[in-house]
PDB file of C-alpha atoms in Angstrom:
ATOM      1  CA  MET A   1     -15.211 -19.608  29.463  1.00 29.00           C
ATOM      2  CA  MET A   2     -12.219 -20.207  31.683  1.00 30.00           C
ATOM      3  CA  ARG A   3      -8.694 -21.743  29.822  1.00 33.00           C
ATOM      4  CA  VAL A   4      -7.561 -24.908  30.207  1.00 32.00           C
ATOM      5  CA  ILE A   5      -3.866 -24.514  31.316  1.00 34.00           C
ATOM      6  CA  ASN A   6      -1.669 -27.000  29.571  1.00 37.00           C
ATOM      7  CA  SER A   7       1.672 -28.133  30.808  1.00 35.00           C
ATOM      8  CA  THR A   8       5.113 -28.955  29.842  1.00 37.00           C
ATOM      9  CA  PRO A   9       6.632 -32.368  30.256  1.00 37.00           C
ATOM     10  CA  SER A  10       8.295 -31.081  33.232  1.00 37.00           C
ATOM     11  CA  GLY A  11       5.132 -29.930  34.824  1.00 42.00           C
ATOM     12  CA  PHE A  12       5.544 -26.375  34.438  1.00 42.00           C
ATOM     13  CA  PRO A  13       2.598 -24.086  32.748  1.00 45.00           C
ATOM     14  CA  GLU A  14       3.331 -22.967  29.248  1.00 51.00           C
ATOM     15  CA  LYS A  15       2.261 -19.433  30.500  1.00 64.00           C
ATOM     16  CA  ILE A  16       3.139 -17.631  33.266  1.00 71.00           C
ATOM     17  CA  GLU A  17       0.483 -15.195  33.276  1.00 62.00           C
ATOM     18  CA  LEU A  18      -3.122 -16.099  33.210  1.00 59.00           C
ATOM     19  CA  ASP A  19      -4.593 -13.148  30.709  1.00 52.00           C
ATOM     20  CA  ASP A  20      -7.955 -14.595  30.148  1.00 52.00           C
ATOM     21  CA  VAL A  21      -8.540 -15.789  33.420  1.00 57.00           C
ATOM     22  CA  VAL A  22     -10.488 -13.681  35.920  1.00 62.00           C
ATOM     23  CA  ASN A  23     -10.283 -14.641  39.516  1.00 65.00           C
ATOM     24  CA  ARG A  24     -13.747 -14.517  40.494  1.00 68.00           C
ATOM     25  CA  GLU A  25     -13.269 -15.798  44.025  1.00 69.00           C
ATOM     26  CA  LEU A  26     -10.672 -12.938  44.899  1.00 73.00           C
ATOM     27  CA  ILE A  27     -13.057 -10.148  43.367  1.00 73.00           C
ATOM     28  CA  SER A  28     -16.155 -11.794  45.415  1.00 71.00           C
ATOM     29  CA  LEU A  29     -14.110 -11.670  48.702  1.00 67.00           C
ATOM     30  CA  MET A  30     -12.548  -8.127  47.868  1.00 73.00           C
ATOM     31  CA  THR A  31     -15.874  -6.417  47.150  1.00 71.00           C
ATOM     32  CA  LYS A  32     -18.195  -8.281  49.554  1.00 67.00           C
ATOM     33  CA  ASN A  33     -20.826  -7.960  46.776  1.00 63.00           C
ATOM     34  CA  HIS A  34     -21.802  -8.938  43.165  1.00 66.00           C
ATOM     35  CA  MET A  35     -19.838  -7.662  40.396  1.00 66.00           C
ATOM     36  CA  ASN A  36     -18.973  -8.868  36.801  1.00 67.00           C
ATOM     37  CA  PRO A  37     -15.353  -9.697  36.820  1.00 66.00           C
ATOM     38  CA  GLU A  38     -15.492  -8.453  33.418  1.00 70.00           C
ATOM     39  CA  ASP A  39     -16.336  -4.887  34.881  1.00 72.00           C
ATOM     40  CA  PHE A  40     -13.751  -4.671  37.625  1.00 76.00           C
ATOM     41  CA  TYR A  41     -11.760  -2.386  35.736  1.00 78.00           C
ATOM     42  CA  LEU A  42     -14.186   0.169  36.367  1.00 78.00           C
ATOM     43  CA  THR A  43     -13.250   0.615  39.982  1.00 83.00           C
ATOM     44  CA  GLY A  44      -9.648   1.986  38.717  1.00 86.00           C
ATOM     45  CA  TYR A  45      -7.857  -1.240  39.640  1.00 89.00           C
ATOM     46  CA  GLU A  46      -6.665  -4.373  37.447  1.00 89.00           C
ATOM     47  CA  THR A  47      -6.246  -7.859  38.704  1.00 88.00           C
ATOM     48  CA  ILE A  48      -3.240  -9.647  36.867  1.00 89.00           C
ATOM     49  CA  CYS A  49      -3.375 -13.125  37.696  1.00 87.00           C
ATOM     50  CA  PHE A  50      -0.125 -15.529  37.703  1.00 89.00           C
ATOM     51  CA  LYS A  51       0.418 -19.509  37.502  1.00 86.00           C
ATOM     52  CA  ARG A  52       3.340 -18.807  39.717  1.00 89.00           C
ATOM     53  CA  THR A  53       3.806 -18.132  43.722  1.00 90.00           C
ATOM     54  CA  ARG A  54       2.889 -15.103  45.362  1.00 92.00           C
ATOM     55  CA  GLU A  55       6.588 -14.472  45.850  1.00 93.00           C
ATOM     56  CA  PHE A  56       6.682 -14.088  41.905  1.00 94.00           C
ATOM     57  CA  ALA A  57       4.095 -11.837  41.798  1.00 94.00           C
ATOM     58  CA  LEU A  58       6.152  -9.545  44.424  1.00 95.00           C
ATOM     59  CA  GLU A  59       9.220 -10.101  42.784  1.00 95.00           C
ATOM     60  CA  THR A  60       7.415  -8.627  39.287  1.00 96.00           C
ATOM     61  CA  VAL A  61       6.140  -5.682  41.100  1.00 97.00           C
ATOM     62  CA  ILE A  62       9.497  -4.844  42.713  1.00 96.00           C
ATOM     63  CA  SER A  63      11.023  -5.329  39.278  1.00 96.00           C
ATOM     64  CA  SER A  64       8.765  -3.181  37.464  1.00 97.00           C
ATOM     65  CA  ALA A  65       7.216  -0.422  39.423  1.00 96.00           C
ATOM     66  CA  ILE A  66      10.545   1.264  41.147  1.00 95.00           C
ATOM     67  CA  PRO A  67      11.982   3.565  38.441  1.00 94.00           C
ATOM     68  CA  PHE A  68      15.603   3.207  37.615  1.00 93.00           C
ATOM     69  CA  ASP A  69      16.163   6.379  39.620  1.00 93.00           C
ATOM     70  CA  LYS A  70      14.043   5.796  42.629  1.00 93.00           C
ATOM     71  CA  ASP A  71      14.429   3.968  45.985  1.00 94.00           C
ATOM     72  CA  ILE A  72      12.036   1.830  48.051  1.00 94.00           C
ATOM     73  CA  LEU A  73      11.513   1.978  51.661  1.00 92.00           C
ATOM     74  CA  VAL A  74      10.765  -1.573  53.389  1.00 92.00           C
ATOM     75  CA  VAL A  75       8.471  -1.242  56.609  1.00 88.00           C
ATOM     76  CA  ALA A  76      10.144  -3.849  59.215  1.00 83.00           C
ATOM     77  CA  ASN A  77       7.954  -6.653  60.452  1.00 77.00           C
ATOM     78  CA  GLN A  78      10.553  -9.226  61.942  1.00 71.00           C
ATOM     79  CA  SER A  79       9.108 -11.813  59.357  1.00 73.00           C
ATOM     80  CA  ASP A  80      10.119 -11.541  55.694  1.00 81.00           C
ATOM     81  CA  ASP A  81      11.647  -8.029  55.412  1.00 83.00           C
ATOM     82  CA  LEU A  82      15.098  -8.758  55.161  1.00 85.00           C
ATOM     83  CA  HIS A  83      14.194 -11.685  52.562  1.00 89.00           C
ATOM     84  CA  ILE A  84      12.280  -8.519  50.456  1.00 92.00           C
ATOM     85  CA  GLN A  85      15.644  -6.585  51.175  1.00 91.00           C
ATOM     86  CA  LYS A  86      16.878  -9.672  49.649  1.00 91.00           C
ATOM     87  CA  LEU A  87      14.588  -9.261  46.256  1.00 92.00           C
ATOM     88  CA  CYS A  88      15.255  -5.738  46.028  1.00 94.00           C
ATOM     89  CA  HIS A  89      19.179  -6.205  45.888  1.00 93.00           C
ATOM     90  CA  LEU A  90      18.472  -8.954  43.248  1.00 92.00           C
ATOM     91  CA  TYR A  91      16.871  -6.522  40.843  1.00 93.00           C
ATOM     92  CA  GLY A  92      18.965  -3.454  41.637  1.00 93.00           C
ATOM     93  CA  VAL A  93      16.531  -1.673  43.614  1.00 95.00           C
ATOM     94  CA  ASN A  94      18.055   0.225  46.378  1.00 93.00           C
ATOM     95  CA  SER A  95      16.161  -0.418  49.511  1.00 93.00           C
ATOM     96  CA  THR A  96      15.779   0.855  53.207  1.00 90.00           C
ATOM     97  CA  LEU A  97      14.526  -1.000  56.155  1.00 90.00           C
ATOM     98  CA  VAL A  98      12.519   1.132  58.240  1.00 87.00           C
ATOM     99  CA  GLN A  99      10.957   0.614  62.077  1.00 84.00           C
ATOM    100  CA  LEU A 100       7.787   2.463  62.266  1.00 80.00           C
ATOM    101  CA  PRO A 101       7.691   4.915  65.128  1.00 77.00           C
ATOM    102  CA  ALA A 102       4.827   4.846  67.823  1.00 76.00           C
ATOM    103  CA  SER A 103       3.292   8.400  66.987  1.00 79.00           C
ATOM    104  CA  ASP A 104       1.978  10.094  63.869  1.00 81.00           C
ATOM    105  CA  ASN A 105       4.269  12.912  64.194  1.00 83.00           C
ATOM    106  CA  GLU A 106       7.721  10.689  64.562  1.00 82.00           C
ATOM    107  CA  LEU A 107       6.690   9.068  61.595  1.00 83.00           C
ATOM    108  CA  GLU A 108       6.160  12.259  59.818  1.00 83.00           C
ATOM    109  CA  ALA A 109       9.478  13.328  60.885  1.00 85.00           C
ATOM    110  CA  LEU A 110      10.983  10.130  60.014  1.00 82.00           C
ATOM    111  CA  LEU A 111       9.551  10.085  56.441  1.00 82.00           C
ATOM    112  CA  SER A 112      10.757  13.646  55.998  1.00 83.00           C
ATOM    113  CA  ALA A 113      14.210  12.822  57.267  1.00 81.00           C
ATOM    114  CA  TYR A 114      14.407   9.965  54.818  1.00 81.00           C
ATOM    115  CA  GLN A 115      13.151  11.844  51.854  1.00 78.00           C
ATOM    116  CA  GLN A 116      16.103  14.196  52.524  1.00 78.00           C
ATOM    117  CA  THR A 117      18.802  11.684  51.899  1.00 77.00           C
ATOM    118  CA  HIS A 118      16.770   9.138  49.530  1.00 81.00           C
ATOM    119  CA  ASN A 119      14.658   9.599  46.503  1.00 89.00           C
ATOM    120  CA  TYR A 120      11.809   7.310  47.382  1.00 91.00           C
ATOM    121  CA  SER A 121       9.233   6.126  44.968  1.00 93.00           C
ATOM    122  CA  HIS A 122       7.633   3.533  46.948  1.00 94.00           C
ATOM    123  CA  ILE A 123       6.818   2.141  50.475  1.00 93.00           C
ATOM    124  CA  LEU A 124       6.131  -1.638  50.862  1.00 94.00           C
ATOM    125  CA  ILE A 125       4.836  -3.263  53.774  1.00 92.00           C
ATOM    126  CA  SER A 126       4.198  -6.812  54.151  1.00 90.00           C
ATOM    127  CA  CYS A 127       1.756  -8.423  56.714  1.00 87.00           C
ATOM    128  CA  ASP A 128      -1.779  -9.968  57.741  1.00 85.00           C
ATOM    129  CA  VAL A 129      -3.389  -7.091  56.443  1.00 85.00           C
ATOM    130  CA  ASN A 130      -6.853  -7.800  58.223  1.00 80.00           C
ATOM    131  CA  THR A 131      -5.642  -7.987  61.436  1.00 86.00           C
ATOM    132  CA  PRO A 132      -6.155  -4.675  63.469  1.00 87.00           C
ATOM    133  CA  GLY A 133      -2.556  -4.058  64.248  1.00 85.00           C
ATOM    134  CA  CYS A 134      -1.568  -4.279  60.597  1.00 86.00           C
ATOM    135  CA  LYS A 135      -4.588  -2.313  59.553  1.00 87.00           C
ATOM    136  CA  GLU A 136      -3.664   0.368  61.880  1.00 87.00           C
ATOM    137  CA  THR A 137      -0.030   0.519  60.624  1.00 87.00           C
ATOM    138  CA  ILE A 138      -1.029   0.841  56.980  1.00 90.00           C
ATOM    139  CA  ARG A 139      -3.641   3.682  57.861  1.00 91.00           C
ATOM    140  CA  ARG A 140      -0.918   5.322  59.391  1.00 88.00           C
ATOM    141  CA  LEU A 141       1.293   5.010  56.386  1.00 89.00           C
ATOM    142  CA  ALA A 142      -1.601   5.994  53.992  1.00 92.00           C
ATOM    143  CA  THR A 143      -2.303   9.111  55.780  1.00 90.00           C
ATOM    144  CA  GLU A 144       1.593  10.139  55.353  1.00 88.00           C
ATOM    145  CA  LEU A 145       1.999   9.196  52.090  1.00 90.00           C
ATOM    146  CA  ASN A 146      -1.061  11.131  51.148  1.00 89.00           C
ATOM    147  CA  LYS A 147       1.098  14.360  51.605  1.00 86.00           C
ATOM    148  CA  THR A 148       3.818  13.122  49.451  1.00 88.00           C
ATOM    149  CA  SER A 149       4.230  11.797  45.801  1.00 90.00           C
ATOM    150  CA  ILE A 150       5.381   8.198  47.451  1.00 92.00           C
ATOM    151  CA  LYS A 151       3.053   5.260  46.656  1.00 95.00           C
ATOM    152  CA  LEU A 152       2.209   2.330  48.663  1.00 96.00           C
ATOM    153  CA  ILE A 153       2.429  -1.396  47.852  1.00 96.00           C
ATOM    154  CA  VAL A 154       1.168  -3.795  50.318  1.00 95.00           C
ATOM    155  CA  HIS A 155       2.005  -7.592  50.564  1.00 94.00           C
ATOM    156  CA  CYS A 156      -0.740  -9.852  51.836  1.00 92.00           C
ATOM    157  CA  ARG A 157       0.671 -12.854  53.782  1.00 85.00           C
ATOM    158  CA  ARG A 158      -3.122 -14.092  53.951  1.00 79.00           C
ATOM    159  CA  HIS A 159      -6.337 -12.799  53.064  1.00 82.00           C
ATOM    160  CA  PRO A 160      -6.347  -9.930  50.725  1.00 87.00           C
ATOM    161  CA  MET A 161      -7.551  -6.420  51.894  1.00 87.00           C
ATOM    162  CA  ASP A 162     -11.203  -5.123  51.160  1.00 86.00           C
ATOM    163  CA  LEU A 163     -11.471  -3.212  47.693  1.00 86.00           C
ATOM    164  CA  TYR A 164     -13.022  -0.331  49.834  1.00 86.00           C
ATOM    165  CA  ASP A 165      -9.882  -0.212  52.367  1.00 89.00           C
ATOM    166  CA  VAL A 166      -7.471  -0.612  49.357  1.00 90.00           C
ATOM    167  CA  HIS A 167      -9.148   2.584  47.431  1.00 89.00           C
ATOM    168  CA  GLU A 168      -9.810   4.535  50.694  1.00 90.00           C
ATOM    169  CA  LEU A 169      -5.925   4.332  51.647  1.00 92.00           C
ATOM    170  CA  ASN A 170      -4.822   4.644  47.855  1.00 92.00           C
ATOM    171  CA  VAL A 171      -2.880   1.439  47.674  1.00 95.00           C
ATOM    172  CA  ALA A 172      -0.909   1.138  44.541  1.00 96.00           C
ATOM    173  CA  TYR A 173      -0.167  -2.322  44.241  1.00 97.00           C
ATOM    174  CA  MET A 174      -1.691  -4.966  46.290  1.00 95.00           C
ATOM    175  CA  VAL A 175      -0.082  -8.667  46.279  1.00 95.00           C
ATOM    176  CA  CYS A 176      -1.957 -11.314  47.424  1.00 91.00           C
ATOM    177  CA  ASN A 177      -2.618 -15.398  46.944  1.00 88.00           C
ATOM    178  CA  GLY A 178      -5.029 -16.523  44.244  1.00 83.00           C
ATOM    179  CA  MET A 179      -8.468 -17.952  45.717  1.00 75.00           C
ATOM    180  CA  SER A 180      -8.880 -20.703  43.263  1.00 69.00           C
ATOM    181  CA  SER A 181      -6.709 -23.931  42.462  1.00 68.00           C
ATOM    182  CA  PHE A 182      -5.480 -22.598  38.927  1.00 72.00           C
ATOM    183  CA  ILE A 183      -4.459 -19.131  39.990  1.00 77.00           C
ATOM    184  CA  SER A 184      -1.517 -18.988  42.441  1.00 86.00           C
ATOM    185  CA  SER A 185      -0.992 -15.490  42.753  1.00 89.00           C
ATOM    186  CA  VAL A 186      -2.462 -11.967  41.716  1.00 90.00           C
ATOM    187  CA  VAL A 187      -1.217  -8.304  41.854  1.00 93.00           C
ATOM    188  CA  LEU A 188      -4.370  -5.780  42.459  1.00 93.00           C
ATOM    189  CA  ALA A 189      -2.576  -2.644  40.788  1.00 94.00           C
ATOM    190  CA  LEU A 190      -4.261   0.969  40.282  1.00 94.00           C
ATOM    191  CA  ARG A 191      -4.405   1.744  36.662  1.00 91.00           C
ATOM    192  CA  SER A 192      -3.031   4.862  36.604  1.00 93.00           C
ATOM    193  CA  GLN A 193       0.294   3.428  38.342  1.00 94.00           C
ATOM    194  CA  LEU A 194       0.464   0.483  35.630  1.00 93.00           C
ATOM    195  CA  VAL A 195       0.427   2.743  32.888  1.00 92.00           C
ATOM    196  CA  GLN A 196       3.515   4.323  34.161  1.00 94.00           C
ATOM    197  CA  THR A 197       5.520   0.899  34.163  1.00 95.00           C
ATOM    198  CA  GLU A 198       5.966   0.653  30.786  1.00 93.00           C
ATOM    199  CA  GLY A 199       9.623   0.161  29.890  1.00 93.00           C
ATOM    200  CA  THR A 200      10.630   0.033  33.688  1.00 92.00           C
ATOM    201  CA  SER A 201      11.052  -3.677  34.393  1.00 94.00           C
ATOM    202  CA  ARG A 202      14.447  -4.799  35.461  1.00 93.00           C
ATOM    203  CA  ASN A 203      13.680  -8.359  34.065  1.00 92.00           C
ATOM    204  CA  GLY A 204      11.922  -9.441  30.867  1.00 88.00           C
ATOM    205  CA  GLN A 205      10.163 -12.178  32.789  1.00 90.00           C
ATOM    206  CA  LEU A 206       8.909 -10.009  35.431  1.00 94.00           C
ATOM    207  CA  ASP A 207       7.632  -7.242  33.389  1.00 95.00           C
ATOM    208  CA  LEU A 208       4.201  -6.022  34.608  1.00 95.00           C
ATOM    209  CA  TYR A 209       3.284  -3.763  32.121  1.00 94.00           C
ATOM    210  CA  SER A 210       3.556  -6.635  29.477  1.00 92.00           C
ATOM    211  CA  TYR A 211       1.455  -9.026  31.464  1.00 91.00           C
ATOM    212  CA  TRP A 212      -1.044  -6.376  31.672  1.00 90.00           C
ATOM    213  CA  GLN A 213      -1.025  -5.684  28.158  1.00 87.00           C
ATOM    214  CA  LYS A 214      -1.327  -9.352  27.432  1.00 84.00           C
ATOM    215  CA  MET A 215      -4.428  -9.531  29.931  1.00 79.00           C
ATOM    216  CA  LEU A 216      -5.765  -6.642  27.736  1.00 79.00           C
ATOM    217  CA  TYR A 217      -5.912  -8.620  24.467  1.00 74.00           C
ATOM    218  CA  GLY A 218      -8.821 -10.463  25.740  1.00 65.00           C
ATOM    219  CA  ARG A 219     -11.266  -7.685  26.690  1.00 65.00           C
ATOM    220  CA  LYS A 220     -14.355  -7.248  24.980  1.00 58.00           C
ATOM    221  CA  SER A 221     -14.165  -4.337  22.662  1.00 52.00           C
ATOM    222  CA  GLY A 222     -16.078  -0.920  23.746  1.00 52.00           C
ATOM    223  CA  ILE A 223     -14.929  -1.112  27.195  1.00 53.00           C
ATOM    224  CA  LYS A 224     -16.796   1.238  29.607  1.00 52.00           C
ATOM    225  CA  PRO A 225     -15.175   4.682  31.265  1.00 47.00           C
ATOM    226  CA  MET A 226     -13.499   4.013  34.338  1.00 47.00           C
ATOM    227  CA  ALA A 227     -15.480   5.015  37.402  1.00 43.00           C
ATOM    228  CA  ILE A 228     -12.526   6.352  38.961  1.00 41.00           C
TER     229      ILE A 228
END
């Protein structure tokens, strides 16, 4: 049963996170087949839903996922990359903006060079993930990142990626719009990465681990082992 979202006199929801609401439309869109939303965690990923904008969800990931002693590499897309850099600066996350070279060999050399001067934990790319160009860019990034410990954050400006692609490319976090009227944004997070965000948030209202834990309160007891 979906919970009724009560509002304050000013019109804002009393709760930011929707810890007992499952975005069924989003899960259906990502998986392309029937899956009980309550069992989605068996994929190894969790969905954390917010009654806030997609930018809020992105800020929550930036604030929570990047360790205090690490930096983030932002892939330039000539759209919102400078704004993302401002968000990083707002929460004290060191960021570098990079244009991806044309060839895989140049990309490997670029990442190697940047790693020698910075201690990156994540690369963030923001684009329309279902266009051929963006898919190819994400694939190239994922291939190189699999050789490192750097994790991938994908910010979807339109529809989310298919779950098959998310898993195959080892995406750590995906931020996208909610697919129903009462869910504004969603973070899809690899469970093994979520557990590492405990105590890492730079802002109490942007604590992804805390929101995840609140979501888990309503999960039925006796959950099954994760599939991956």
